[in-house]
Coordinates of C-alpha atoms in Angstrom, one line a residue:
M1 CA 227.7 107.4 114.3
K2 CA 225.0 108.2 111.8
D3 CA 221.4 108.0 112.9
P4 CA 219.5 105.8 110.4
L5 CA 216.4 107.9 111.0
A6 CA 218.3 111.0 109.6
N7 CA 218.4 109.3 106.2
Q8 CA 214.7 108.4 106.4
L9 CA 213.8 112.0 107.3
R10 CA 216.1 113.4 104.6
A11 CA 214.4 111.2 101.9
A12 CA 210.9 112.1 103.2
T13 CA 211.7 115.8 103.2
A14 CA 213.3 115.6 99.7
E15 CA 210.1 113.9 98.5
L16 CA 208.0 116.7 100.0
L17 CA 210.1 119.4 98.4
A18 CA 210.0 117.6 95.0
A19 CA 206.2 117.6 95.2
L20 CA 206.1 121.5 95.5
D21 CA 206.3 123.9 92.6
E22 CA 208.7 126.8 92.9
P23 CA 206.3 129.3 94.5
E24 CA 205.2 126.7 97.0
R25 CA 208.8 125.8 97.8
D26 CA 209.7 129.4 98.4
R27 CA 206.9 129.6 101.0
A28 CA 207.8 126.3 102.6
T29 CA 211.5 126.8 103.0
H30 CA 213.5 129.0 105.3
R31 CA 217.2 129.5 106.1
F32 CA 218.4 127.3 108.9
D33 CA 219.7 130.4 110.7
D34 CA 216.3 132.1 110.7
L35 CA 215.9 131.5 114.4
K36 CA 212.6 133.4 114.7
A37 CA 211.0 130.9 112.2
R38 CA 212.9 127.8 113.3
H39 CA 212.5 128.3 117.1
W40 CA 208.7 128.7 116.6
L41 CA 206.3 126.8 118.8
E42 CA 202.6 127.6 118.5
Y43 CA 199.6 125.3 119.2
R44 CA 196.9 127.9 118.7
P45 CA 195.2 128.3 115.3
R46 CA 196.9 131.2 113.4
P47 CA 199.3 131.8 110.5
R48 CA 202.8 130.5 111.0
P49 CA 206.1 130.0 109.1
G50 CA 205.8 127.6 106.2
I51 CA 203.0 126.7 103.8
C52 CA 199.5 125.6 104.7
L53 CA 198.3 122.1 103.5
V54 CA 195.1 123.7 102.2
D55 CA 197.2 125.4 99.5
L56 CA 198.9 122.2 98.4
G57 CA 198.0 119.5 95.9
R58 CA 197.3 115.9 96.9
S59 CA 200.8 114.7 96.3
A60 CA 202.4 117.4 98.6
R61 CA 199.8 116.8 101.3
K62 CA 200.5 113.1 101.3
A63 CA 204.2 113.8 101.3
T64 CA 203.7 116.0 104.4
H65 CA 201.9 113.1 106.1
R66 CA 204.6 110.7 105.2
L67 CA 207.2 113.0 106.7
L68 CA 205.2 113.3 109.9
A69 CA 204.7 109.5 110.0
T70 CA 208.4 108.9 109.6
A71 CA 209.1 111.0 112.6
L72 CA 206.5 109.5 114.9
S73 CA 205.7 106.0 116.1
P74 CA 202.6 104.3 114.6
S75 CA 200.6 105.0 117.8
A76 CA 201.7 108.6 117.9
Y77 CA 201.0 109.1 114.3
A78 CA 197.5 107.8 115.0
Q79 CA 197.1 110.3 117.8
A80 CA 198.4 113.1 115.5
V81 CA 195.9 112.3 112.7
T82 CA 193.1 112.1 115.2
I83 CA 194.0 115.5 116.6
I84 CA 194.0 116.9 113.1
G85 CA 190.5 115.4 112.5
L86 CA 189.2 116.9 115.7
E87 CA 189.3 120.3 114.0
E88 CA 186.1 119.3 112.1
I89 CA 184.4 118.1 115.3
L90 CA 185.3 121.3 117.1
D91 CA 184.1 123.4 114.1
R92 CA 180.7 121.7 114.3
A93 CA 180.5 122.1 118.1
E94 CA 181.2 125.9 117.6
G95 CA 178.4 126.1 115.0
W96 CA 180.8 126.4 112.1
R97 CA 181.5 130.0 113.1
R98 CA 185.3 130.0 112.9
G99 CA 185.7 127.9 109.8
R100 CA 188.2 125.4 111.4
H101 CA 189.3 122.7 109.0
S102 CA 191.6 119.7 109.0
D103 CA 193.8 121.1 106.3
D104 CA 194.8 124.1 108.4
Y105 CA 198.2 122.6 109.2
W106 CA 201.5 123.9 108.0
V107 CA 204.8 122.5 107.0
A108 CA 208.2 124.3 107.1
V109 CA 211.7 123.2 106.1
F110 CA 214.8 124.9 107.4
G111 CA 218.0 124.6 105.4
D112 CA 218.7 122.1 102.6
P113 CA 218.3 118.5 103.6
L114 CA 220.3 117.3 100.6
H115 CA 223.4 119.5 101.0
D116 CA 223.6 121.0 104.5
D117 CA 225.0 119.5 107.7
A118 CA 222.3 121.2 109.7
W119 CA 218.7 121.3 108.7
G120 CA 215.3 120.7 110.1
W121 CA 211.5 120.8 109.6
R122 CA 208.3 121.3 111.4
V123 CA 204.6 120.2 110.9
E124 CA 202.3 122.3 113.0
G125 CA 198.8 123.6 113.4
H126 CA 196.1 123.7 116.1
H127 CA 197.1 121.3 118.9
L128 CA 199.9 119.8 117.0
S129 CA 203.6 120.8 116.7
V130 CA 206.4 118.4 115.8
S131 CA 209.9 119.8 115.2
M132 CA 212.9 117.8 114.2
T133 CA 216.5 119.1 113.9
I134 CA 219.2 117.1 112.1
V135 CA 222.9 118.0 112.6
A136 CA 225.6 115.8 111.2
D137 CA 223.1 113.0 110.6
Q138 CA 222.0 113.1 114.3
V139 CA 218.3 113.8 115.1
S140 CA 217.1 116.0 117.9
P141 CA 213.4 115.4 118.4
A142 CA 211.9 118.2 120.3
P143 CA 209.6 119.9 121.0
V144 CA 206.6 117.5 120.4
F145 CA 203.3 119.0 121.3
F146 CA 199.9 117.1 121.1
G147 CA 196.6 118.6 122.3
A148 CA 193.0 117.7 121.9
N149 CA 189.8 119.7 121.9
P150 CA 187.5 118.1 122.8
A151 CA 189.7 115.8 124.8
A152 CA 186.9 113.1 124.7
V153 CA 183.8 112.6 122.7
R154 CA 181.5 110.1 124.4
W155 CA 178.4 108.1 123.7
G156 CA 176.5 106.7 126.7
G157 CA 179.5 107.4 128.9
R158 CA 181.8 105.4 126.6
P159 CA 184.6 107.1 124.6
V160 CA 184.1 107.5 120.9
T161 CA 187.4 109.3 120.5
R162 CA 190.0 110.2 123.2
P163 CA 193.4 110.6 121.6
L164 CA 195.2 111.6 124.8
G165 CA 193.5 109.1 127.0
P166 CA 196.7 107.1 127.9
E167 CA 198.4 110.3 129.0
E168 CA 195.7 111.1 131.4
D169 CA 195.1 107.5 132.6
L170 CA 198.8 106.8 133.3
G171 CA 199.2 110.1 135.2
R172 CA 196.3 109.2 137.4
A173 CA 197.5 105.7 137.9
L174 CA 200.9 107.1 139.1
L175 CA 199.1 109.5 141.5
D176 CA 197.0 106.6 142.9
A177 CA 200.2 104.5 143.4
L178 CA 201.8 107.1 145.6
S179 CA 201.9 106.6 149.4
P180 CA 200.1 109.3 151.4
Q181 CA 203.3 111.1 152.1
D182 CA 204.5 111.0 148.5
R183 CA 201.1 112.1 147.3
A184 CA 201.2 115.1 149.6
A185 CA 204.6 116.0 148.2
A186 CA 203.5 115.5 144.6
I187 CA 200.4 117.7 144.8
V188 CA 201.9 121.2 144.5
A189 CA 198.7 123.2 144.1
D190 CA 195.0 122.8 144.7
T191 CA 194.2 124.6 141.5
A192 CA 195.6 123.6 138.1
P193 CA 197.3 126.3 136.0
T194 CA 195.4 127.6 133.0
D195 CA 197.8 126.0 130.5
I196 CA 201.1 124.2 130.4
V197 CA 203.8 126.2 132.2
S198 CA 206.3 126.2 129.3
A199 CA 203.6 127.7 127.0
T200 CA 205.0 128.6 123.6
R201 CA 208.4 129.9 124.7
P202 CA 211.2 128.7 122.5
R203 CA 213.4 128.1 125.5
V204 CA 212.3 126.8 129.0
D205 CA 214.4 127.5 132.0
A206 CA 214.5 124.2 134.0
P207 CA 213.6 123.0 136.5
V208 CA 210.1 124.4 136.9
A209 CA 209.2 124.9 140.6
P210 CA 207.8 123.5 142.7
L211 CA 209.3 120.2 141.8
G212 CA 206.9 117.8 143.4
V213 CA 208.0 114.4 144.6
S214 CA 211.4 112.9 143.8
A215 CA 211.5 109.6 142.1
D216 CA 214.2 108.5 144.5
R217 CA 211.7 108.3 147.4
L218 CA 209.0 106.3 145.5
G219 CA 208.2 102.7 146.2
P220 CA 208.7 100.0 143.5
T221 CA 205.1 100.2 142.1
A222 CA 205.0 104.0 141.9
R223 CA 208.5 104.1 140.4
A224 CA 207.5 101.6 137.8
M225 CA 204.5 103.8 136.9
L226 CA 206.6 106.9 136.6
D227 CA 209.0 105.0 134.3
Q228 CA 206.0 103.9 132.2
L229 CA 204.7 107.5 132.0
V230 CA 208.0 108.7 130.7
A231 CA 208.2 105.9 128.2
L232 CA 204.7 106.8 127.0
Y233 CA 205.9 110.2 125.9
L234 CA 209.3 109.0 124.6
D235 CA 207.4 106.4 122.6
R236 CA 205.9 109.2 120.5
L237 CA 209.2 108.8 118.6
P238 CA 210.3 106.0 116.4
S239 CA 211.6 103.0 118.5
E240 CA 215.3 103.6 117.8
L241 CA 215.0 107.2 118.7
A242 CA 212.9 106.5 121.8
I243 CA 215.5 104.0 123.0
R244 CA 218.3 106.5 122.5
E245 CA 216.4 109.2 124.4
A246 CA 215.7 106.8 127.3
R247 CA 219.5 106.0 127.4
R248 CA 220.2 109.7 127.4
L249 CA 218.0 110.2 130.4
A250 CA 219.1 107.1 132.3
G251 CA 220.1 108.0 135.9
S252 CA 218.5 111.5 135.6
P253 CA 216.9 112.6 138.8
L254 CA 213.1 112.7 138.0
H255 CA 210.3 114.6 139.8
F256 CA 206.6 114.3 139.4
A257 CA 204.2 117.1 140.3
W258 CA 200.4 117.3 140.2
A259 CA 198.1 120.4 140.4
G260 CA 194.4 120.5 140.8
P261 CA 191.7 118.1 142.0
T262 CA 192.5 114.4 141.8
W263 CA 189.1 113.0 140.7
P264 CA 188.2 112.6 137.0
G265 CA 186.3 115.3 135.2
Q266 CA 187.9 118.2 137.0
R267 CA 190.6 120.6 135.7
H268 CA 194.0 119.0 136.4
Y269 CA 197.7 119.2 135.5
Y270 CA 200.9 117.2 135.9
R271 CA 204.5 117.3 134.9
V272 CA 207.6 115.1 134.9
Q273 CA 211.0 116.8 134.8
G274 CA 214.6 115.6 134.9
D275 CA 218.0 116.5 133.4
D276 CA 217.0 118.0 130.0
L277 CA 213.5 116.6 130.2
L278 CA 210.2 118.3 130.6
I279 CA 206.8 116.5 130.2
E280 CA 203.7 118.5 130.8
Y281 CA 200.0 117.6 130.6
D282 CA 197.0 119.8 131.4
N283 CA 193.3 119.4 131.0
T284 CA 192.1 122.7 132.3
A285 CA 189.9 124.4 129.7
D286 CA 186.3 123.8 128.7
D287 CA 185.5 122.2 132.1
G288 CA 188.3 119.7 131.9
N289 CA 187.7 118.5 128.3
H290 CA 190.5 120.3 126.5
A291 CA 194.0 118.7 126.9
H292 CA 197.5 119.9 126.1
T293 CA 200.7 117.8 126.3
V294 CA 204.3 118.4 125.4
L295 CA 207.6 116.6 125.4
R296 CA 210.6 119.0 125.6
R297 CA 214.3 119.1 126.1
P298 CA 214.7 122.4 128.1
T299 CA 218.4 122.9 127.4
S300 CA 218.5 121.4 123.9
D301 CA 215.2 122.0 122.2
F302 CA 215.5 122.7 118.4
G303 CA 218.8 120.8 118.3
A304 CA 220.8 123.1 120.6
D305 CA 222.9 120.3 122.0
L306 CA 223.8 118.9 118.6
L307 CA 224.6 122.3 117.2
A308 CA 226.9 123.1 120.1
A309 CA 228.7 119.8 119.7
H310 CA 229.0 120.4 115.9
H311 CA 230.4 123.9 116.4
R312 CA 233.0 122.6 118.9
A313 CA 234.1 119.9 116.5
S314 CA 234.2 122.3 113.6
H315 CA 236.4 124.8 115.4

């Protein structure tokens, strides 16, 4: 069955390509089988496959934003735009030394959305990476990375901007809802890792050990909090895609793990993993005010599952 979102993404991508002149289109587009470019995941500020928004005119920049908004829920698009805007705040905090700017985000298209069965695209820059792969009108929506530096800007102790606040708050609420025994099983290290464990690797071998606490042993309140935490990350996607992903994961054995101190303001980390699911959150740099989060499908990132099924059907 065709995924309605595939047609919306195709139209938005075609609009973007139409807004580019020929040299811009040559820079923005890559072959779908260019795996080095397509299997790219990088959340640090550096050149990357595609074309930078700073080199595009207004129409193309707006078309890129419409493509990104089509692939994200309204709340997640608000997070993404805030993350992009944080580049200006971070540049000021660093004394303008590195020249960070909110147009330092890149768009890349893989294959031909109008004629190919398999194609994809990515919008990416510092602390943002959204990849979508479409095969036979089915959408594979991973990886999706959101980060924030600073994670929070405050006035008088009150947040002015905190784009990944729900991700931290729900993780802490789940930890607080655990029984003493389950909490002991969930906390896998006293010190948080320096970054998300999956890093920028194009493929993640799952599961990541140690696993933490199994969802099967949680009480009703804690289990409901775990389900809500998973829903928060899936709801970065448009509603129909989030529902499909939730159904795909139904019955999957889930585990929750925490590393680092448990009180606010300290470097901390958590993850949720299940069958073809990896959610990671860390706030470990800059004295616990620099967050990374990612939603991945370890065995089917970049549309690996759809491509395998398509090849089986074709042959």
